[in-house]
Tab-separated table of C-alpha atoms in Angstrom:
chain	number	residue	atom	x	y	z
A	329	MET	CA	-7.402	12.299	13.404
A	330	ASN	CA	-5.923	8.835	13.369
A	331	LYS	CA	-3.875	8.229	10.188
A	332	ILE	CA	-4.361	4.938	8.542
A	333	THR	CA	-0.595	4.949	7.569
A	334	GLU	CA	0.229	4.977	11.136
A	335	SER	CA	-2.242	2.446	12.304
A	336	ASP	CA	-0.838	-0.809	13.996
A	337	SER	CA	0.310	-3.601	11.706
A	338	LYS	CA	-2.073	-6.465	11.366
A	339	TYR	CA	0.963	-8.591	12.461
A	340	ASP	CA	2.825	-8.587	15.589
A	341	HIS	CA	6.018	-10.308	17.088
A	342	LEU	CA	7.639	-9.997	13.645
A	343	GLU	CA	11.147	-10.755	15.137
A	344	LYS	CA	9.739	-14.139	15.972
A	345	MET	CA	8.644	-15.034	12.433
A	346	SER	CA	10.819	-17.093	10.139
A	347	VAL	CA	12.285	-15.703	6.989
A	348	LYS	CA	9.790	-17.456	4.788
A	349	LYS	CA	6.749	-16.361	6.963
A	350	LEU	CA	7.936	-12.754	6.787
A	351	LEU	CA	8.266	-12.726	3.093
A	352	THR	CA	5.000	-14.512	2.604
A	353	LYS	CA	3.182	-11.957	4.931
A	354	ILE	CA	4.709	-9.019	3.112
A	355	ASN	CA	3.928	-10.347	-0.204
A	356	LYS	CA	0.266	-11.047	1.051
A	357	GLU	CA	0.145	-7.280	1.907
A	358	ASP	CA	1.596	-6.113	-1.274
A	359	LYS	CA	-1.051	-7.914	-3.295
A	360	THR	CA	-3.642	-5.581	-1.986
A	361	VAL	CA	-1.959	-2.455	-3.466
A	362	PRO	CA	-3.183	-2.819	-7.095
A	363	ASP	CA	-6.680	-2.937	-6.055
A	364	ALA	CA	-6.482	0.087	-3.779
A	365	VAL	CA	-4.868	1.960	-6.962
A	366	LYS	CA	-7.835	0.653	-9.197
A	367	LYS	CA	-10.240	2.479	-6.897
A	368	ALA	CA	-8.359	5.672	-7.528
A	369	ILE	CA	-8.487	5.592	-11.451
A	370	PRO	CA	-11.391	8.183	-11.700
A	371	ALA	CA	-9.169	10.809	-9.730
A	372	ILE	CA	-6.107	9.928	-11.631
A	373	GLU	CA	-7.870	10.388	-15.001
A	374	LYS	CA	-8.947	13.798	-13.861
A	375	MET	CA	-5.527	14.679	-12.970
A	376	VAL	CA	-3.895	13.312	-16.233
A	377	LYS	CA	-6.306	15.128	-18.284
A	378	ALA	CA	-5.408	18.486	-16.598
A	379	ILE	CA	-1.706	17.903	-17.049
A	380	VAL	CA	-2.043	17.046	-20.593
A	381	LYS	CA	-3.854	20.344	-21.221
A	382	LYS	CA	-1.342	22.277	-19.534
A	383	MET	CA	1.765	20.649	-21.145
A	384	LYS	CA	0.258	20.972	-24.521
A	385	ASP	CA	0.193	24.812	-23.772
A	386	GLY	CA	3.749	24.754	-22.886
A	387	GLY	CA	3.532	24.089	-19.207
A	388	ARG	CA	5.582	21.864	-16.934
A	389	LEU	CA	4.837	19.119	-14.273
A	390	PHE	CA	6.391	19.314	-10.979
A	391	TYR	CA	6.459	16.594	-8.263
A	392	ILE	CA	7.139	17.744	-4.783
A	393	GLY	CA	7.657	15.452	-1.627
A	394	ALA	CA	9.812	14.631	1.248
A	395	GLY	CA	11.729	11.301	2.039
A	396	THR	CA	10.464	8.294	0.223
A	397	SER	CA	7.678	10.267	-1.433
A	398	GLY	CA	10.192	13.031	-2.740
A	399	ARG	CA	12.569	10.127	-3.989
A	400	LEU	CA	9.787	8.484	-6.045
A	401	GLY	CA	8.891	11.756	-7.679
A	402	ILE	CA	12.524	12.411	-8.557
A	403	VAL	CA	12.846	8.890	-9.996
A	404	ASP	CA	9.858	9.316	-12.179
A	405	ALA	CA	10.922	12.694	-13.434
A	406	SER	CA	14.347	11.619	-14.213
A	407	GLU	CA	13.184	8.711	-16.331
A	408	ILE	CA	10.899	10.867	-18.610
A	409	PRO	CA	13.766	12.213	-20.937
A	410	PRO	CA	15.442	8.935	-21.563
A	411	THR	CA	12.333	7.000	-21.986
A	412	PHE	CA	10.251	9.464	-23.972
A	413	GLY	CA	12.655	11.899	-25.466
A	414	LEU	CA	11.169	14.900	-23.679
A	415	GLU	CA	13.475	17.715	-23.098
A	416	HIS	CA	15.055	18.072	-19.481
A	417	GLY	CA	13.065	20.561	-17.303
A	418	LYS	CA	9.646	19.589	-18.600
A	419	VAL	CA	9.020	17.178	-15.718
A	420	ILE	CA	10.719	18.162	-12.459
A	421	GLY	CA	11.093	16.421	-9.124
A	422	ILE	CA	11.696	18.394	-5.933
A	423	ILE	CA	12.606	16.865	-2.503
A	424	ALA	CA	12.725	18.495	0.881
A	425	GLY	CA	16.345	19.041	1.753
A	426	GLY	CA	17.469	19.464	-1.827
A	427	ASP	CA	19.340	16.857	-3.992
A	428	GLY	CA	21.461	15.565	-0.932
A	429	ALA	CA	18.228	14.168	0.519
A	430	ILE	CA	17.960	11.741	-2.265
A	431	ARG	CA	20.617	9.647	-0.633
A	432	LYS	CA	20.644	10.698	2.831
A	433	ALA	CA	17.721	11.988	5.178
A	434	VAL	CA	17.965	15.617	5.966
A	435	GLU	CA	16.706	16.296	9.418
A	436	PHE	CA	13.500	18.298	9.804
A	437	ALA	CA	13.528	19.394	6.141
A	438	GLU	CA	10.036	18.227	5.769
A	439	ASP	CA	8.817	20.438	8.596
A	440	ASP	CA	9.396	23.640	6.920
A	441	THR	CA	6.087	25.138	5.625
A	442	GLU	CA	7.758	27.777	3.454
A	443	GLN	CA	10.702	25.984	1.920
A	444	GLY	CA	8.641	24.038	-0.646
A	445	TRP	CA	7.175	27.215	-2.304
A	446	LYS	CA	10.700	28.763	-2.315
A	447	ASP	CA	12.026	25.624	-3.907
A	448	LEU	CA	9.232	25.975	-6.657
A	449	LEU	CA	10.161	29.774	-7.047
A	450	SER	CA	13.621	28.803	-7.879
A	451	HIS	CA	12.281	27.163	-10.960
A	452	LYS	CA	10.167	30.052	-11.955
A	453	ILE	CA	6.912	28.396	-11.394
A	454	ASN	CA	3.988	29.936	-13.038
A	455	LYS	CA	0.254	29.380	-14.002
A	456	LYS	CA	1.175	27.271	-17.025
A	457	ASP	CA	2.572	24.559	-14.655
A	458	VAL	CA	1.090	21.764	-12.700
A	459	VAL	CA	2.410	20.919	-9.260
A	460	ILE	CA	1.753	17.470	-7.720
A	461	GLY	CA	2.421	16.937	-3.869
A	462	ILE	CA	3.265	13.508	-2.889
A	463	ALA	CA	2.907	12.607	0.907
A	464	ALA	CA	1.915	9.131	2.081
A	465	SER	CA	0.779	10.827	5.376
A	466	GLY	CA	-0.915	13.627	3.696
A	467	GLY	CA	0.308	16.018	6.282
A	468	THR	CA	3.951	16.864	5.497
A	469	PRO	CA	4.358	20.581	6.028
A	470	TYR	CA	6.900	21.118	3.293
A	471	VAL	CA	4.356	19.727	0.624
A	472	VAL	CA	1.269	21.076	2.165
A	473	GLY	CA	2.752	24.638	2.414
A	474	ALA	CA	3.826	24.460	-1.229
A	475	LEU	CA	0.419	23.569	-2.518
A	476	LYS	CA	-1.249	26.172	-0.423
A	477	HIS	CA	0.999	28.864	-2.093
A	478	CYS	CA	0.351	27.339	-5.400
A	479	GLN	CA	-3.339	27.692	-5.001
A	480	GLU	CA	-2.951	31.257	-3.843
A	481	ASN	CA	-1.219	31.960	-7.075
A	482	LYS	CA	-3.616	30.151	-9.320
A	483	ILE	CA	-1.297	27.234	-10.184
A	484	ILE	CA	-3.013	23.903	-10.631
A	485	THR	CA	-2.245	21.506	-7.888
A	486	GLY	CA	-2.627	17.610	-7.406
A	487	ALA	CA	-1.896	15.334	-4.499
A	488	ILE	CA	-0.960	11.681	-4.076
A	489	THR	CA	-1.640	10.396	-0.474
A	490	CYS	CA	-2.567	7.303	1.429
A	491	ASN	CA	-4.714	8.773	4.088
A	492	LYS	CA	-8.374	10.004	3.860
A	493	HIS	CA	-9.121	13.750	4.438
A	494	SER	CA	-5.495	14.757	4.938
A	495	ALA	CA	-4.245	18.309	4.929
A	496	ILE	CA	-2.577	17.889	1.514
A	497	VAL	CA	-6.006	17.148	-0.157
A	498	GLU	CA	-7.456	20.505	1.190
A	499	HIS	CA	-5.074	22.268	-1.182
A	500	ALA	CA	-5.275	19.972	-4.295
A	501	ASP	CA	-7.475	20.481	-7.120
A	502	TYR	CA	-6.866	17.068	-8.204
A	503	PRO	CA	-6.490	14.829	-5.071
A	504	ILE	CA	-5.676	11.026	-5.405
A	505	GLU	CA	-6.256	9.078	-2.159
A	506	VAL	CA	-4.865	5.487	-2.401
A	507	ILE	CA	-5.986	3.834	0.980
A	508	VAL	CA	-3.568	0.743	1.377
A	509	GLY	CA	-4.190	0.350	5.066
A	510	PRO	CA	-1.642	-0.272	7.776
A	511	GLU	CA	1.862	-1.140	6.801
A	512	PHE	CA	3.431	-4.633	7.620
A	513	VAL	CA	5.929	-2.754	9.817
A	514	THR	CA	3.864	-0.093	11.674
A	515	GLY	CA	4.320	3.333	10.000
A	516	SER	CA	6.871	2.143	7.463
A	517	THR	CA	5.293	3.947	4.369
A	518	ARG	CA	8.165	3.036	2.258
A	519	MET	CA	6.253	-0.241	2.045
A	520	LYS	CA	2.662	-0.506	0.569
A	521	SER	CA	2.145	3.387	0.463
A	522	GLY	CA	5.511	3.873	-1.425
A	523	THR	CA	4.579	1.012	-3.874
A	524	ALA	CA	1.054	2.604	-4.382
A	525	GLN	CA	2.664	5.993	-5.015
A	526	LYS	CA	5.126	4.595	-7.584
A	527	LEU	CA	2.285	2.806	-9.442
A	528	VAL	CA	0.228	5.907	-9.483
A	529	LEU	CA	3.200	7.961	-10.751
A	530	ASN	CA	3.931	5.390	-13.572
A	531	MET	CA	0.182	5.667	-14.562
A	532	ILE	CA	0.256	9.472	-14.722
A	533	SER	CA	3.670	9.980	-16.501
A	534	THR	CA	3.230	7.243	-19.080
A	535	THR	CA	-0.404	8.173	-19.885
A	536	VAL	CA	0.552	11.796	-20.109
A	537	MET	CA	3.480	11.048	-22.462
A	538	ILE	CA	1.193	8.836	-24.673
A	539	GLN	CA	-1.333	11.585	-24.802
A	540	LEU	CA	1.447	14.069	-25.822
A	541	GLY	CA	2.274	11.711	-28.801
A	542	ARG	CA	5.558	10.262	-27.372
A	543	ILE	CA	4.752	6.726	-28.112
A	544	LYS	CA	4.032	5.117	-31.613
A	545	GLY	CA	1.797	1.949	-31.554
A	546	ASN	CA	3.272	0.521	-28.355
A	547	LYS	CA	7.035	1.457	-28.842
A	548	MET	CA	9.228	4.187	-27.376
A	549	VAL	CA	10.196	5.742	-30.486
A	550	ASP	CA	11.554	8.916	-28.854
A	551	MET	CA	13.800	7.093	-26.410
A	552	GLN	CA	17.354	8.378	-26.137
A	553	LEU	CA	19.972	6.005	-27.426
A	554	THR	CA	22.317	6.213	-24.273
A	555	ASN	CA	23.484	2.601	-24.188
A	556	ASN	CA	23.853	-0.605	-26.205
A	557	LYS	CA	20.707	-2.133	-24.903
A	558	LEU	CA	18.575	0.743	-26.095
A	559	ILE	CA	20.389	0.950	-29.518
A	560	ASP	CA	19.728	-2.837	-29.925
A	561	ARG	CA	15.995	-2.210	-28.975
A	562	GLY	CA	15.716	0.660	-31.434
A	563	THR	CA	17.439	-1.393	-34.178
A	564	LYS	CA	14.949	-4.280	-33.658
A	565	MET	CA	11.935	-1.700	-33.855
A	566	LEU	CA	13.133	-0.422	-37.252
A	567	MET	CA	13.818	-4.078	-38.469
A	568	LYS	CA	10.246	-4.833	-37.642
A	569	SER	CA	8.649	-1.666	-38.902
A	570	LEU	CA	10.509	-1.363	-42.009
A	571	GLY	CA	11.228	-5.064	-42.935
A	572	ILE	CA	14.917	-4.423	-43.234
A	573	ASN	CA	17.946	-6.310	-41.928
A	574	GLU	CA	19.807	-5.705	-38.731
A	575	LYS	CA	22.718	-4.007	-40.424
A	576	GLU	CA	20.565	-1.557	-42.439
A	577	ALA	CA	18.370	-0.763	-39.429
A	578	ASN	CA	21.378	-0.115	-37.120
A	579	LYS	CA	22.886	2.236	-39.712
A	580	LEU	CA	19.728	4.088	-40.168
A	581	LEU	CA	19.184	4.510	-36.378
A	582	LYS	CA	22.711	5.855	-35.858
A	583	LYS	CA	22.331	8.354	-38.823
A	584	HIS	CA	19.144	9.774	-37.452
A	585	GLY	CA	19.480	9.482	-33.769
A	586	SER	CA	15.975	8.136	-33.001
A	587	VAL	CA	13.495	5.645	-34.161
A	588	ARG	CA	10.930	8.251	-34.839
A	589	LYS	CA	13.271	10.232	-37.114
A	590	ALA	CA	14.672	7.142	-38.775
A	591	LEU	CA	11.030	6.005	-39.526
A	592	ALA	CA	10.123	9.525	-40.914
A	593	ASN	CA	13.165	9.781	-43.065
A	594	LYS	CA	12.770	6.336	-44.490
A	595	SER	CA	9.249	6.927	-45.458
A	596	LYS	CA	10.020	9.973	-47.429
């Protein structure tokens, strides 16, 4: 089967284009990605509801992928604790080749059909958890093998891919297919496919965290105060919510350690 992600670019002789023309054409292609994601919202909705149910029961969310897809999963997972105050280990990103592959490609790591499952077992994966495989091509052996073993062990699976009817979908209870078409540079799925995957991951994790009560109004009341920018943001939240001055808000925030706790204690 011909993979859309490997199809020839609509453009040719790229090396002869001016810088402005290259940038303009890339931007033109990028604009098509949100519309492709929009078509997948019904599938994303089903996945989010399944994740929320499992996490409310104490389960965890795993992302597993290789290369760009694996890195995107790790980025999304790593941003959950500081953004939403969720404890580490509740959303976990796994990449073929291990953490070293985050910075440098590990040769043939994605071709091992058993290693993905072994990596999940190292986290004591169980029926309470949900595993989302991320693969633009939809055929990455490392990811496909992991999802296959998950299904055999009654663990809920999801998939994010940019090809139709791919192998990863066969082993996903909740498949998401975002068909963005050929890449600007033929086969370079770090471009439109990667953007699509990032958008979907943002939608999944943000919506799940809101559903789990990690946002109040439209504010990140559980964010970790790990730098001055976030302390300033939290201070402004308290000033607005409580009608107090900056000094009082800053003191209250530092005393309680989070916007949510400061609001709760101030209202008592």
